[in-house]
Each structure stands twice: as C-alpha cells, then as structure tokens.
Amino acid sequence: MKKKMLTLMLLAVMVLVAACGNNKSGNGNGAAATPGTNAEGGGAAAGDKLKVVLLIPGTLGDKSFFDAANNGLQKVKSELGAETKVVEMGADKTKWEPTFNDIAAEDWDVVISGGSEITEMFNATAEANPDKKFINYDTDIEEAPANMYNMSYSTNEVSFLAGAAAALATQSDMPNANKDNVIGFLGGMDIPGINAFLVGYIQGAQYVDPEVKVAVSYAGDFVNPAKGKELSLIQYNSGVDIIFNVAGGTGLGIFDAAKEKNKYAIGVDSDQAMLLKDTDSVKANLIVTSAIKKIDSAILGAVKKLQDGTLEMGKRDVLGFVEDGVGIAENEIYKAAFPAELQTKIEEVKQKLINKEIKVDNAMGMETSEVEAIRNAVKP
C-alpha cells in the first residue's frame, strides 16, 4: 500500500513539473509567442496563420504590374506560410472604395494594394481600421497613416538604364535595328508616375547619344492592348526600332506590333520576355530587356518584416538599385540580343547609377511644362 501511495505521489509531482515547464513563455501569460504577431500589435492571433489579402485595382493577366504583385503574394504564402487571397477589383473605379471597406471589415491581418490612383481611398480605409495593417506596394504619395507602410521605386533610374540600352540598340548592328536614330516610348497615361519613366528614359538615351530622338505616345488606358498595338505600329512605321512599354496591360499590344514588324521592345515592371517565352517565343525574343520593379520581392520583404515586428509603419521607402528594388532583365534573351561590348557599356552605366555618379531627374517633382519641354526637345 505504501509503495502504491509513493508511486501516485511521484506521478503527481511529474505532472506538476511538466505543467509548469509548458507555461514558460516570453509574454508571461502562458501563451506561446506567435510568429504572425508584430511588435505594434498587428498580425495573427496565437496559433493562427497570418492572413494576408491582396486587392488588385484591375485584373490579373497583364504580365506586368498586377501579376508581379500577385507573384509577391504567392511568395508570402509559400515562404511565410500565410493564408492568402487575391481580389481583382476590375477597371470600374467606383467599385474600388466599397471593396476596400468590405475587405477591411473581414478578419484579414494585412491588407495589400498598390498604385497612386488608389492611395487616397486606401489611406482612408486604413485610418478607419486602426486595428489592421495595410501595405501600399507602389505609391508616389509620401504621407501614410500610422498603420500603413508605403513603398515606391526609383523608376527614373531604372528607366535611365533602359534608355541607355535603347539608344545603344538603335545605333548598333543588331539585326532589327535601322539607320534611323529614333527610339520609342508608350505610356498608359500622361501622368507624373508614367512621366517619371519617360524623363529617365530620355535622359538615359541622351547620355549615350545627345542627338537621339524619342517618339512618345500615351494610350490613355492601361487595359487596352489593341490601342497599344495601334500606337506602336504608328511608331514602328515612322522609323522607330525599339519601344519602351510603360502602359500595363495596354503595353501587351507593343509586343504584338513588334512581332508583326520584327522590331524590338523593352518591357516594364516584370521580366516580360520570360513571362511570354513559353507561349510565344518569337515575341519574347524581341523583348531585349525589361525595366523591373521588384514588386514581388518588396511585398515579401515587407510582410516578413511585419511578421517579425521590424516593419516601420507610417512611412514610405523608396527602393532603388542599392536596395535591390529595381533592375533590368539580364536574361538569356538579353545576353543573346545585345553584343558583348554593348552589355559592357550598359553595365558601366548601371554601376555609375549605383555609385550615384549619375543624377537622374524625377518627373514627380516637375511642372507639366517642364515635362513637355523635355518631350519636345527630343521629338522626331
């Protein structure tokens, strides 16, 4: 009997010790610390996955800006183990604000969207939902609510490099280059965010050749490939042999025109040649490089910092070459299209940009008349 009592007492002590051991945690309340909880109180509840939703102010399939953001969300899911959802809000802007409000009312920890067009209403949604965290993955507006983190990219600098590449191509012996010293640019709209690309592109081309001319067109639309093709054909027929796409889904029409005319193009936001390679290799091989905003990596990095509690909310960061936020595509097509000596020259320009030896103007701080003067100075 005594032996039995002693055994029961030992068992009771072991259970008590185990219970005390399991209660040890950094928060003092017996709950294990949760990776999805950040230092400012956002994130998932204990034991839950971080819940992240991406709102697209348009539709996927542009093989550029929106697809890059969605790729970032997929990385958040696969690399951080988050529960994710993407919502395509479409082109009807009247539906954007109600969608923001509806999603914010649901139980998402992090709400992500991007673009200067949505920034004002997105900020208002964040201010109305102080218990949630918001990330704007691409905006030129500096102000941010206390629970919002904003990002933008040195588009003027990466476009400078794209302009240098275009000028080198047009005066080269590359098979589809012609004798005319004219390059092209197609923008979605005549707005500061697009003109930031344009001014950098022009200055980069002029850095290589001060006499280069630049044909400029605006589609007035980011989701109209037919319009993009029409405007691109006009440029190619006028003597342009390479066009820079800064028109979102509309810019897909540039690649159709390039294929039809056997001319070159430069992609934007994503490595567009690689995105088209498997479905249309002829078209892809004419996209000699792309000016990339590394949106997918930026989204992943921001959510990871939020999850770790190190993301500084209420601010905007500008990501450039040094921060690995921008770059040009140096894929197999780039290496095959550009002769080695041209690749060396492009690399020299890139290093000068990284070292801040070249200063590139930014249209975001310019008057409309200044941008117009720059356009007119290089008009064919």
mmCIF file of C-alpha atoms in Angstrom:
data_model
loop_
_atom_site.group_PDB
_atom_site.id
_atom_site.type_symbol
_atom_site.label_atom_id
_atom_site.label_comp_id
_atom_site.label_asym_id
_atom_site.label_seq_id
_atom_site.Cartn_x
_atom_site.Cartn_y
_atom_site.Cartn_z
ATOM 1 C CA MET A 1 0.000 0.000 0.000
ATOM 2 C CA LYS A 2 2.835 2.370 0.927
ATOM 3 C CA LYS A 3 4.522 1.523 -2.376
ATOM 4 C CA LYS A 4 1.352 2.338 -4.238
ATOM 5 C CA MET A 5 0.941 5.693 -2.462
ATOM 6 C CA LEU A 6 4.577 6.613 -3.181
ATOM 7 C CA THR A 7 4.107 5.855 -6.871
ATOM 8 C CA LEU A 8 0.982 8.030 -7.040
ATOM 9 C CA MET A 9 2.786 10.915 -5.304
ATOM 10 C CA LEU A 10 5.703 10.708 -7.771
ATOM 11 C CA LEU A 11 3.300 10.759 -10.699
ATOM 12 C CA ALA A 12 1.579 13.841 -9.303
ATOM 13 C CA VAL A 13 4.898 15.660 -8.933
ATOM 14 C CA MET A 14 5.888 14.790 -12.545
ATOM 15 C CA VAL A 15 2.589 16.136 -13.902
ATOM 16 C CA LEU A 16 3.025 19.370 -11.904
ATOM 17 C CA VAL A 17 6.591 19.885 -13.176
ATOM 18 C CA ALA A 18 5.544 19.247 -16.775
ATOM 19 C CA ALA A 19 2.661 21.717 -16.458
ATOM 20 C CA CYS A 20 4.973 24.415 -15.077
ATOM 21 C CA GLY A 21 7.505 23.768 -17.839
ATOM 22 C CA ASN A 22 4.902 24.140 -20.577
ATOM 23 C CA ASN A 23 3.783 27.504 -19.164
ATOM 24 C CA LYS A 24 7.151 29.186 -19.753
ATOM 25 C CA SER A 25 6.899 31.883 -22.453
ATOM 26 C CA GLY A 26 8.134 35.352 -23.218
ATOM 27 C CA ASN A 27 4.740 37.002 -22.678
ATOM 28 C CA GLY A 28 4.075 35.838 -19.138
ATOM 29 C CA ASN A 29 0.507 34.642 -19.763
ATOM 30 C CA GLY A 30 1.143 31.034 -20.677
ATOM 31 C CA ALA A 31 0.552 31.557 -24.430
ATOM 32 C CA ALA A 32 3.352 30.737 -26.848
ATOM 33 C CA ALA A 33 4.743 33.648 -28.865
ATOM 34 C CA THR A 34 3.259 33.744 -32.358
ATOM 35 C CA PRO A 35 5.414 34.495 -35.422
ATOM 36 C CA GLY A 36 2.444 36.237 -37.019
ATOM 37 C CA THR A 37 2.278 38.897 -34.312
ATOM 38 C CA ASN A 38 4.285 42.093 -34.817
ATOM 39 C CA ALA A 39 5.662 44.453 -32.223
ATOM 40 C CA GLU A 40 2.942 47.047 -32.788
ATOM 41 C CA GLY A 41 0.074 44.682 -32.085
ATOM 42 C CA GLY A 42 -0.840 43.588 -35.627
ATOM 43 C CA GLY A 43 -0.715 40.104 -37.071
ATOM 44 C CA ALA A 44 -2.424 36.845 -36.358
ATOM 45 C CA ALA A 45 -3.698 35.634 -33.033
ATOM 46 C CA ALA A 46 -1.744 32.958 -31.193
ATOM 47 C CA GLY A 47 -1.646 29.685 -33.075
ATOM 48 C CA ASP A 48 -3.201 31.150 -36.248
ATOM 49 C CA LYS A 49 -1.617 31.751 -39.629
ATOM 50 C CA LEU A 50 -1.031 35.332 -40.710
ATOM 51 C CA LYS A 51 -3.932 36.262 -43.011
ATOM 52 C CA VAL A 52 -2.946 38.421 -45.974
ATOM 53 C CA VAL A 53 -5.209 39.731 -48.745
ATOM 54 C CA LEU A 54 -4.145 41.476 -51.974
ATOM 55 C CA LEU A 55 -6.539 43.875 -53.732
ATOM 56 C CA ILE A 56 -5.806 44.400 -57.426
ATOM 57 C CA PRO A 57 -7.196 47.678 -58.873
ATOM 58 C CA GLY A 58 -7.717 45.977 -62.207
ATOM 59 C CA THR A 59 -7.372 42.358 -63.333
ATOM 60 C CA LEU A 60 -4.575 39.838 -63.418
ATOM 61 C CA GLY A 61 -3.021 38.754 -66.702
ATOM 62 C CA ASP A 62 -1.142 41.947 -67.583
ATOM 63 C CA LYS A 63 2.186 40.074 -67.270
ATOM 64 C CA SER A 64 3.479 43.219 -65.620
ATOM 65 C CA PHE A 65 2.439 45.332 -62.620
ATOM 66 C CA PHE A 66 -0.519 43.335 -61.259
ATOM 67 C CA ASP A 67 0.967 39.926 -61.989
ATOM 68 C CA ALA A 68 4.159 40.958 -60.187
ATOM 69 C CA ALA A 69 2.115 41.846 -57.086
ATOM 70 C CA ASN A 70 0.284 38.527 -57.241
ATOM 71 C CA ASN A 71 3.614 36.733 -57.507
ATOM 72 C CA GLY A 72 4.642 38.518 -54.319
ATOM 73 C CA LEU A 73 1.502 37.261 -52.584
ATOM 74 C CA GLN A 74 2.286 33.705 -53.679
ATOM 75 C CA LYS A 75 5.742 34.077 -52.124
ATOM 76 C CA VAL A 76 4.121 35.279 -48.889
ATOM 77 C CA LYS A 77 2.024 32.102 -48.922
ATOM 78 C CA SER A 78 4.802 29.665 -49.789
ATOM 79 C CA GLU A 79 7.695 31.198 -47.830
ATOM 80 C CA LEU A 80 5.907 32.590 -44.779
ATOM 81 C CA GLY A 81 3.086 30.061 -44.519
ATOM 82 C CA ALA A 82 0.409 32.761 -44.580
ATOM 83 C CA GLU A 83 -3.222 32.299 -45.523
ATOM 84 C CA THR A 84 -3.721 34.444 -48.637
ATOM 85 C CA LYS A 85 -6.374 35.682 -51.024
ATOM 86 C CA VAL A 86 -6.290 37.897 -54.120
ATOM 87 C CA VAL A 87 -9.260 40.071 -55.098
ATOM 88 C CA GLU A 88 -9.464 41.500 -58.612
ATOM 89 C CA MET A 89 -11.414 44.770 -58.311
ATOM 90 C CA GLY A 90 -11.661 45.372 -62.069
ATOM 91 C CA ALA A 91 -11.425 48.570 -64.095
ATOM 92 C CA ASP A 92 -14.576 50.196 -62.669
ATOM 93 C CA LYS A 93 -13.083 52.659 -60.180
ATOM 94 C CA THR A 94 -16.427 53.247 -58.464
ATOM 95 C CA LYS A 95 -16.178 49.726 -57.049
ATOM 96 C CA TRP A 96 -12.734 50.148 -55.510
ATOM 97 C CA GLU A 97 -13.596 52.064 -52.365
ATOM 98 C CA PRO A 98 -16.536 49.806 -51.365
ATOM 99 C CA THR A 99 -14.298 46.780 -51.940
ATOM 100 C CA PHE A 100 -11.572 48.245 -49.720
ATOM 101 C CA ASN A 101 -14.117 48.830 -46.967
ATOM 102 C CA ASP A 102 -15.700 45.381 -47.301
ATOM 103 C CA ILE A 103 -12.348 43.576 -47.149
ATOM 104 C CA ALA A 104 -11.159 45.701 -44.215
ATOM 105 C CA ALA A 105 -14.276 44.634 -42.299
ATOM 106 C CA GLU A 106 -13.270 40.975 -42.659
ATOM 107 C CA ASP A 107 -10.714 39.217 -40.459
ATOM 108 C CA TRP A 108 -7.561 39.848 -42.518
ATOM 109 C CA ASP A 109 -4.432 40.826 -40.606
ATOM 110 C CA VAL A 110 -2.740 42.553 -43.540
ATOM 111 C CA VAL A 111 -4.424 44.280 -46.490
ATOM 112 C CA ILE A 112 -2.215 44.987 -49.516
ATOM 113 C CA SER A 113 -2.854 47.048 -52.630
ATOM 114 C CA GLY A 114 -0.814 49.287 -54.889
ATOM 115 C CA GLY A 115 -0.814 52.359 -57.088
ATOM 116 C CA SER A 116 -1.034 56.108 -56.650
ATOM 117 C CA GLU A 117 -4.580 56.020 -58.063
ATOM 118 C CA ILE A 118 -5.838 54.056 -55.070
ATOM 119 C CA THR A 119 -3.698 55.718 -52.407
ATOM 120 C CA GLU A 120 -6.182 58.314 -51.156
ATOM 121 C CA MET A 121 -9.049 55.852 -50.651
ATOM 122 C CA PHE A 122 -6.673 53.176 -49.348
ATOM 123 C CA ASN A 123 -5.324 55.613 -46.748
ATOM 124 C CA ALA A 124 -8.884 56.465 -45.706
ATOM 125 C CA THR A 125 -9.651 52.762 -45.271
ATOM 126 C CA ALA A 126 -6.539 52.318 -43.120
ATOM 127 C CA GLU A 127 -7.469 55.289 -40.917
ATOM 128 C CA ALA A 128 -10.951 53.836 -40.403
ATOM 129 C CA ASN A 129 -9.489 50.461 -39.376
ATOM 130 C CA PRO A 130 -6.648 51.163 -36.937
ATOM 131 C CA ASP A 131 -6.603 47.540 -35.738
ATOM 132 C CA LYS A 132 -5.456 46.285 -39.175
ATOM 133 C CA LYS A 133 -2.147 46.659 -41.009
ATOM 134 C CA PHE A 134 -2.012 47.972 -44.578
ATOM 135 C CA ILE A 135 0.728 47.915 -47.221
ATOM 136 C CA ASN A 136 0.724 50.005 -50.405
ATOM 137 C CA TYR A 137 3.307 48.317 -52.602
ATOM 138 C CA ASP A 138 3.676 51.205 -55.064
ATOM 139 C CA THR A 139 2.750 54.828 -54.452
ATOM 140 C CA ASP A 140 4.377 58.176 -55.068
ATOM 141 C CA ILE A 141 2.464 59.820 -52.223
ATOM 142 C CA GLU A 142 4.670 60.210 -49.147
ATOM 143 C CA GLU A 143 2.007 60.599 -46.439
ATOM 144 C CA ALA A 144 0.880 57.390 -44.754
ATOM 145 C CA PRO A 145 -1.421 56.634 -41.802
ATOM 146 C CA ALA A 146 0.166 55.170 -38.678
ATOM 147 C CA ASN A 147 -0.941 51.638 -39.641
ATOM 148 C CA MET A 148 0.157 51.870 -43.296
ATOM 149 C CA TYR A 149 3.537 51.103 -44.889
ATOM 150 C CA ASN A 150 4.194 52.524 -48.358
ATOM 151 C CA MET A 151 6.772 51.672 -50.990
ATOM 152 C CA SER A 152 7.876 53.251 -54.236
ATOM 153 C CA TYR A 153 10.704 52.569 -56.645
ATOM 154 C CA SER A 154 13.460 54.546 -58.357
ATOM 155 C CA THR A 155 11.711 54.277 -61.708
ATOM 156 C CA ASN A 156 13.606 57.275 -63.063
ATOM 157 C CA GLU A 157 16.924 55.478 -62.520
ATOM 158 C CA VAL A 158 15.942 52.090 -63.945
ATOM 159 C CA SER A 159 14.362 53.911 -66.910
ATOM 160 C CA PHE A 160 17.618 55.806 -67.410
ATOM 161 C CA LEU A 161 19.319 52.439 -67.851
ATOM 162 C CA ALA A 162 16.544 51.287 -70.209
ATOM 163 C CA GLY A 163 17.021 54.474 -72.249
ATOM 164 C CA ALA A 164 20.759 53.872 -72.462
ATOM 165 C CA ALA A 165 20.087 50.318 -73.669
ATOM 166 C CA ALA A 166 17.577 51.559 -76.275
ATOM 167 C CA ALA A 167 19.989 54.187 -77.627
ATOM 168 C CA LEU A 168 22.789 51.634 -77.843
ATOM 169 C CA ALA A 169 20.482 49.225 -79.674
ATOM 170 C CA THR A 170 19.202 51.715 -82.251
ATOM 171 C CA GLN A 171 22.712 52.754 -83.322
ATOM 172 C CA SER A 172 24.045 49.191 -83.323
ATOM 173 C CA ASP A 173 24.359 46.439 -85.904
ATOM 174 C CA MET A 174 21.708 44.355 -84.168
ATOM 175 C CA PRO A 175 19.613 42.573 -86.846
ATOM 176 C CA ASN A 176 16.353 44.512 -86.340
ATOM 177 C CA ALA A 177 17.891 47.949 -85.788
ATOM 178 C CA ASN A 178 17.609 50.509 -88.592
ATOM 179 C CA LYS A 179 19.629 53.560 -89.609
ATOM 180 C CA ASP A 180 17.168 55.991 -88.037
ATOM 181 C CA ASN A 181 18.366 57.286 -84.676
ATOM 182 C CA VAL A 182 14.868 57.174 -83.136
ATOM 183 C CA ILE A 183 13.558 55.175 -80.189
ATOM 184 C CA GLY A 184 10.001 54.965 -78.851
ATOM 185 C CA PHE A 185 8.038 55.239 -75.605
ATOM 186 C CA LEU A 186 4.434 54.215 -74.951
ATOM 187 C CA GLY A 187 2.840 55.347 -71.683
ATOM 188 C CA GLY A 188 -0.512 54.357 -70.288
ATOM 189 C CA MET A 189 -1.407 57.943 -69.359
ATOM 190 C CA ASP A 190 0.189 61.378 -69.332
ATOM 191 C CA ILE A 191 0.575 61.445 -65.546
ATOM 192 C CA PRO A 192 3.539 62.056 -63.207
ATOM 193 C CA GLY A 193 4.079 58.375 -62.363
ATOM 194 C CA ILE A 194 4.415 57.470 -66.054
ATOM 195 C CA ASN A 195 6.440 60.571 -66.879
ATOM 196 C CA ALA A 196 8.944 59.572 -64.193
ATOM 197 C CA PHE A 197 9.747 56.657 -66.501
ATOM 198 C CA LEU A 198 9.752 58.909 -69.563
ATOM 199 C CA VAL A 199 12.158 61.552 -68.254
ATOM 200 C CA GLY A 200 14.604 58.903 -67.032
ATOM 201 C CA TYR A 201 14.347 57.080 -70.379
ATOM 202 C CA ILE A 202 15.064 60.234 -72.375
ATOM 203 C CA GLN A 203 17.996 61.232 -70.173
ATOM 204 C CA GLY A 204 19.490 57.732 -70.363
ATOM 205 C CA ALA A 205 19.240 57.732 -74.153
ATOM 206 C CA GLN A 206 20.810 61.171 -74.340
ATOM 207 C CA TYR A 207 23.618 60.052 -72.037
ATOM 208 C CA VAL A 208 24.595 57.573 -74.766
ATOM 209 C CA ASP A 209 23.829 59.887 -77.696
ATOM 210 C CA PRO A 210 22.774 63.538 -77.240
ATOM 211 C CA GLU A 211 21.324 63.523 -80.771
ATOM 212 C CA VAL A 212 18.875 60.641 -80.245
ATOM 213 C CA LYS A 213 15.176 61.283 -80.876
ATOM 214 C CA VAL A 214 12.312 59.795 -78.859
ATOM 215 C CA ALA A 215 8.785 59.264 -80.204
ATOM 216 C CA VAL A 216 6.288 59.473 -77.331
ATOM 217 C CA SER A 217 2.688 58.209 -77.261
ATOM 218 C CA TYR A 218 0.093 57.898 -74.486
ATOM 219 C CA ALA A 219 -2.737 55.407 -74.786
ATOM 220 C CA GLY A 220 -4.982 56.990 -72.155
ATOM 221 C CA ASP A 221 -5.628 53.461 -70.887
ATOM 222 C CA PHE A 222 -3.824 50.675 -69.057
ATOM 223 C CA VAL A 223 -6.037 47.777 -70.177
ATOM 224 C CA ASN A 224 -6.334 48.163 -73.940
ATOM 225 C CA PRO A 225 -3.793 46.021 -75.869
ATOM 226 C CA ALA A 226 -5.484 46.856 -79.201
ATOM 227 C CA LYS A 227 -4.794 50.568 -78.615
ATOM 228 C CA GLY A 228 -1.243 49.713 -77.595
ATOM 229 C CA LYS A 229 -0.676 47.817 -80.819
ATOM 230 C CA GLU A 230 -2.174 50.609 -82.935
ATOM 231 C CA LEU A 231 0.065 53.286 -81.424
ATOM 232 C CA SER A 232 3.126 51.037 -81.585
ATOM 233 C CA LEU A 233 2.590 50.272 -85.271
ATOM 234 C CA ILE A 234 2.487 54.011 -85.959
ATOM 235 C CA GLN A 235 5.836 54.408 -84.181
ATOM 236 C CA TYR A 236 7.476 51.428 -85.882
ATOM 237 C CA ASN A 237 6.243 52.604 -89.289
ATOM 238 C CA SER A 238 7.739 56.041 -88.633
ATOM 239 C CA GLY A 239 11.262 54.666 -88.178
ATOM 240 C CA VAL A 240 11.341 53.633 -84.510
ATOM 241 C CA ASP A 241 13.068 50.289 -84.000
ATOM 242 C CA ILE A 242 12.640 49.825 -80.235
ATOM 243 C CA ILE A 243 9.767 50.889 -77.921
ATOM 244 C CA PHE A 244 9.695 51.064 -74.131
ATOM 245 C CA ASN A 245 6.438 49.752 -72.656
ATOM 246 C CA VAL A 246 5.118 51.725 -69.658
ATOM 247 C CA ALA A 247 1.438 51.020 -70.226
ATOM 248 C CA GLY A 248 0.477 47.972 -68.161
ATOM 249 C CA GLY A 249 -1.907 45.653 -69.995
ATOM 250 C CA THR A 250 -2.139 48.122 -72.885
ATOM 251 C CA GLY A 251 1.574 47.558 -73.425
ATOM 252 C CA LEU A 252 0.981 43.936 -74.403
ATOM 253 C CA GLY A 253 -0.035 45.414 -77.758
ATOM 254 C CA ILE A 254 3.534 46.691 -78.233
ATOM 255 C CA PHE A 255 4.761 43.128 -78.329
ATOM 256 C CA ASP A 256 2.122 42.204 -80.922
ATOM 257 C CA ALA A 257 3.288 45.108 -83.087
ATOM 258 C CA ALA A 258 6.957 44.235 -82.546
ATOM 259 C CA LYS A 259 6.298 40.704 -83.762
ATOM 260 C CA GLU A 260 4.388 41.968 -86.792
ATOM 261 C CA LYS A 261 7.141 44.432 -87.740
ATOM 262 C CA ASN A 262 10.107 42.389 -86.487
ATOM 263 C CA LYS A 263 11.268 45.227 -84.225
ATOM 264 C CA TYR A 264 12.450 45.422 -80.636
ATOM 265 C CA ALA A 265 10.700 46.255 -77.369
ATOM 266 C CA ILE A 266 11.602 46.857 -73.732
ATOM 267 C CA GLY A 267 9.281 45.507 -71.060
ATOM 268 C CA VAL A 268 8.313 47.011 -67.711
ATOM 269 C CA ASP A 269 7.716 46.049 -64.067
ATOM 270 C CA SER A 270 8.310 42.300 -64.632
ATOM 271 C CA ASP A 271 10.707 40.319 -66.825
ATOM 272 C CA GLN A 272 8.163 40.294 -69.629
ATOM 273 C CA ALA A 273 10.245 38.264 -72.063
ATOM 274 C CA MET A 274 10.391 35.343 -69.650
ATOM 275 C CA LEU A 275 6.661 35.619 -68.960
ATOM 276 C CA LEU A 276 5.922 35.278 -72.688
ATOM 277 C CA LYS A 277 8.662 32.830 -73.590
ATOM 278 C CA ASP A 278 6.619 29.650 -73.227
ATOM 279 C CA THR A 279 3.534 30.929 -75.059
ATOM 280 C CA ASP A 280 5.174 32.952 -77.858
ATOM 281 C CA SER A 281 8.947 32.601 -78.164
ATOM 282 C CA VAL A 282 9.124 34.808 -81.276
ATOM 283 C CA LYS A 283 7.503 37.681 -79.432
ATOM 284 C CA ALA A 284 9.587 37.080 -76.311
ATOM 285 C CA ASN A 285 12.865 37.146 -78.249
ATOM 286 C CA LEU A 286 12.089 40.705 -79.397
ATOM 287 C CA ILE A 287 11.816 41.971 -75.796
ATOM 288 C CA VAL A 288 15.532 42.605 -75.372
ATOM 289 C CA THR A 289 15.246 43.601 -71.706
ATOM 290 C CA SER A 290 12.746 44.915 -69.148
ATOM 291 C CA ALA A 291 12.903 47.708 -66.578
ATOM 292 C CA ILE A 292 11.883 45.771 -63.499
ATOM 293 C CA LYS A 293 10.297 46.957 -60.296
ATOM 294 C CA LYS A 294 10.926 44.070 -57.938
ATOM 295 C CA ILE A 295 7.396 44.276 -56.577
ATOM 296 C CA ASP A 296 7.201 40.597 -55.648
ATOM 297 C CA SER A 297 10.346 40.739 -53.514
ATOM 298 C CA ALA A 298 9.265 44.059 -51.992
ATOM 299 C CA ILE A 299 5.893 42.635 -50.887
ATOM 300 C CA LEU A 300 7.510 39.518 -49.447
ATOM 301 C CA GLY A 301 10.115 41.597 -47.603
ATOM 302 C CA ALA A 302 7.536 43.983 -46.140
ATOM 303 C CA VAL A 303 5.242 41.210 -44.881
ATOM 304 C CA LYS A 304 8.205 39.314 -43.433
ATOM 305 C CA LYS A 305 9.309 42.418 -41.519
ATOM 306 C CA LEU A 306 5.748 42.977 -40.316
ATOM 307 C CA GLN A 307 5.602 39.375 -39.152
ATOM 308 C CA ASP A 308 8.934 39.802 -37.337
ATOM 309 C CA GLY A 309 7.861 43.093 -35.780
ATOM 310 C CA THR A 310 10.537 45.150 -37.550
ATOM 311 C CA LEU A 311 8.464 46.967 -40.187
ATOM 312 C CA GLU A 312 8.306 50.729 -39.620
ATOM 313 C CA MET A 313 4.693 51.726 -40.194
ATOM 314 C CA GLY A 314 3.544 55.223 -41.101
ATOM 315 C CA LYS A 315 6.295 55.825 -43.653
ATOM 316 C CA ARG A 316 7.288 55.339 -47.287
ATOM 317 C CA ASP A 317 10.527 53.785 -48.500
ATOM 318 C CA VAL A 318 11.955 54.389 -51.977
ATOM 319 C CA LEU A 319 13.635 51.260 -53.335
ATOM 320 C CA GLY A 320 16.400 51.700 -55.891
ATOM 321 C CA PHE A 321 19.393 49.793 -57.221
ATOM 322 C CA VAL A 322 21.155 49.840 -53.846
ATOM 323 C CA GLU A 323 18.084 48.383 -52.077
ATOM 324 C CA ASP A 324 17.636 45.828 -54.897
ATOM 325 C CA GLY A 325 14.241 47.326 -55.635
ATOM 326 C CA VAL A 326 14.825 47.865 -59.356
ATOM 327 C CA GLY A 327 16.944 46.406 -62.146
ATOM 328 C CA ILE A 328 16.923 45.471 -65.791
ATOM 329 C CA ALA A 329 16.353 41.937 -67.031
ATOM 330 C CA GLU A 330 19.671 40.347 -67.943
ATOM 331 C CA ASN A 331 18.225 37.032 -69.023
ATOM 332 C CA GLU A 332 19.232 34.703 -71.851
ATOM 333 C CA ILE A 333 17.401 36.847 -74.427
ATOM 334 C CA TYR A 334 19.225 39.986 -73.282
ATOM 335 C CA LYS A 335 22.561 38.162 -73.494
ATOM 336 C CA ALA A 336 21.789 36.846 -76.970
ATOM 337 C CA ALA A 337 20.365 40.120 -78.337
ATOM 338 C CA PHE A 338 22.995 42.595 -77.146
ATOM 339 C CA PRO A 339 26.579 42.112 -78.372
ATOM 340 C CA ALA A 340 29.109 41.714 -75.553
ATOM 341 C CA GLU A 341 30.520 45.228 -75.957
ATOM 342 C CA LEU A 342 27.047 46.757 -75.545
ATOM 343 C CA GLN A 343 26.408 44.665 -72.433
ATOM 344 C CA THR A 344 29.664 46.044 -71.020
ATOM 345 C CA LYS A 345 28.544 49.628 -71.700
ATOM 346 C CA ILE A 346 25.164 49.012 -70.082
ATOM 347 C CA GLU A 347 26.882 47.545 -67.019
ATOM 348 C CA GLU A 348 29.125 50.640 -66.796
ATOM 349 C CA VAL A 349 26.069 52.907 -66.777
ATOM 350 C CA LYS A 350 24.399 50.730 -64.125
ATOM 351 C CA GLN A 351 27.429 50.924 -61.841
ATOM 352 C CA LYS A 352 27.515 54.705 -62.197
ATOM 353 C CA LEU A 353 23.863 54.838 -61.175
ATOM 354 C CA ILE A 354 24.548 52.589 -58.184
ATOM 355 C CA ASN A 355 27.506 54.758 -57.162
ATOM 356 C CA LYS A 356 25.420 57.927 -57.611
ATOM 357 C CA GLU A 357 27.850 59.236 -60.227
ATOM 358 C CA ILE A 358 24.852 59.965 -62.458
ATOM 359 C CA LYS A 359 21.992 62.132 -61.225
ATOM 360 C CA VAL A 360 18.651 61.439 -62.883
ATOM 361 C CA ASP A 361 15.829 63.989 -62.786
ATOM 362 C CA ASN A 362 12.464 62.890 -61.469
ATOM 363 C CA ALA A 363 9.253 63.998 -63.164
ATOM 364 C CA MET A 364 7.395 63.564 -59.877
ATOM 365 C CA GLY A 365 8.707 66.956 -58.819
ATOM 366 C CA MET A 366 8.286 68.675 -62.164
ATOM 367 C CA GLU A 367 5.738 71.075 -63.537
ATOM 368 C CA THR A 368 3.764 69.854 -66.557
ATOM 369 C CA SER A 369 5.503 72.478 -68.689
ATOM 370 C CA GLU A 370 8.918 71.070 -67.749
ATOM 371 C CA VAL A 371 7.957 67.556 -68.841
ATOM 372 C CA GLU A 372 6.513 68.946 -72.072
ATOM 373 C CA ALA A 373 9.753 70.813 -72.782
ATOM 374 C CA ILE A 374 11.780 67.607 -72.310
ATOM 375 C CA ARG A 375 9.456 65.704 -74.659
ATOM 376 C CA ASN A 376 9.580 68.402 -77.294
ATOM 377 C CA ALA A 377 13.380 68.620 -77.169
ATOM 378 C CA VAL A 378 13.708 65.032 -78.442
ATOM 379 C CA LYS A 379 10.667 64.939 -80.722
ATOM 380 C CA PRO A 380 11.488 63.324 -84.100
#
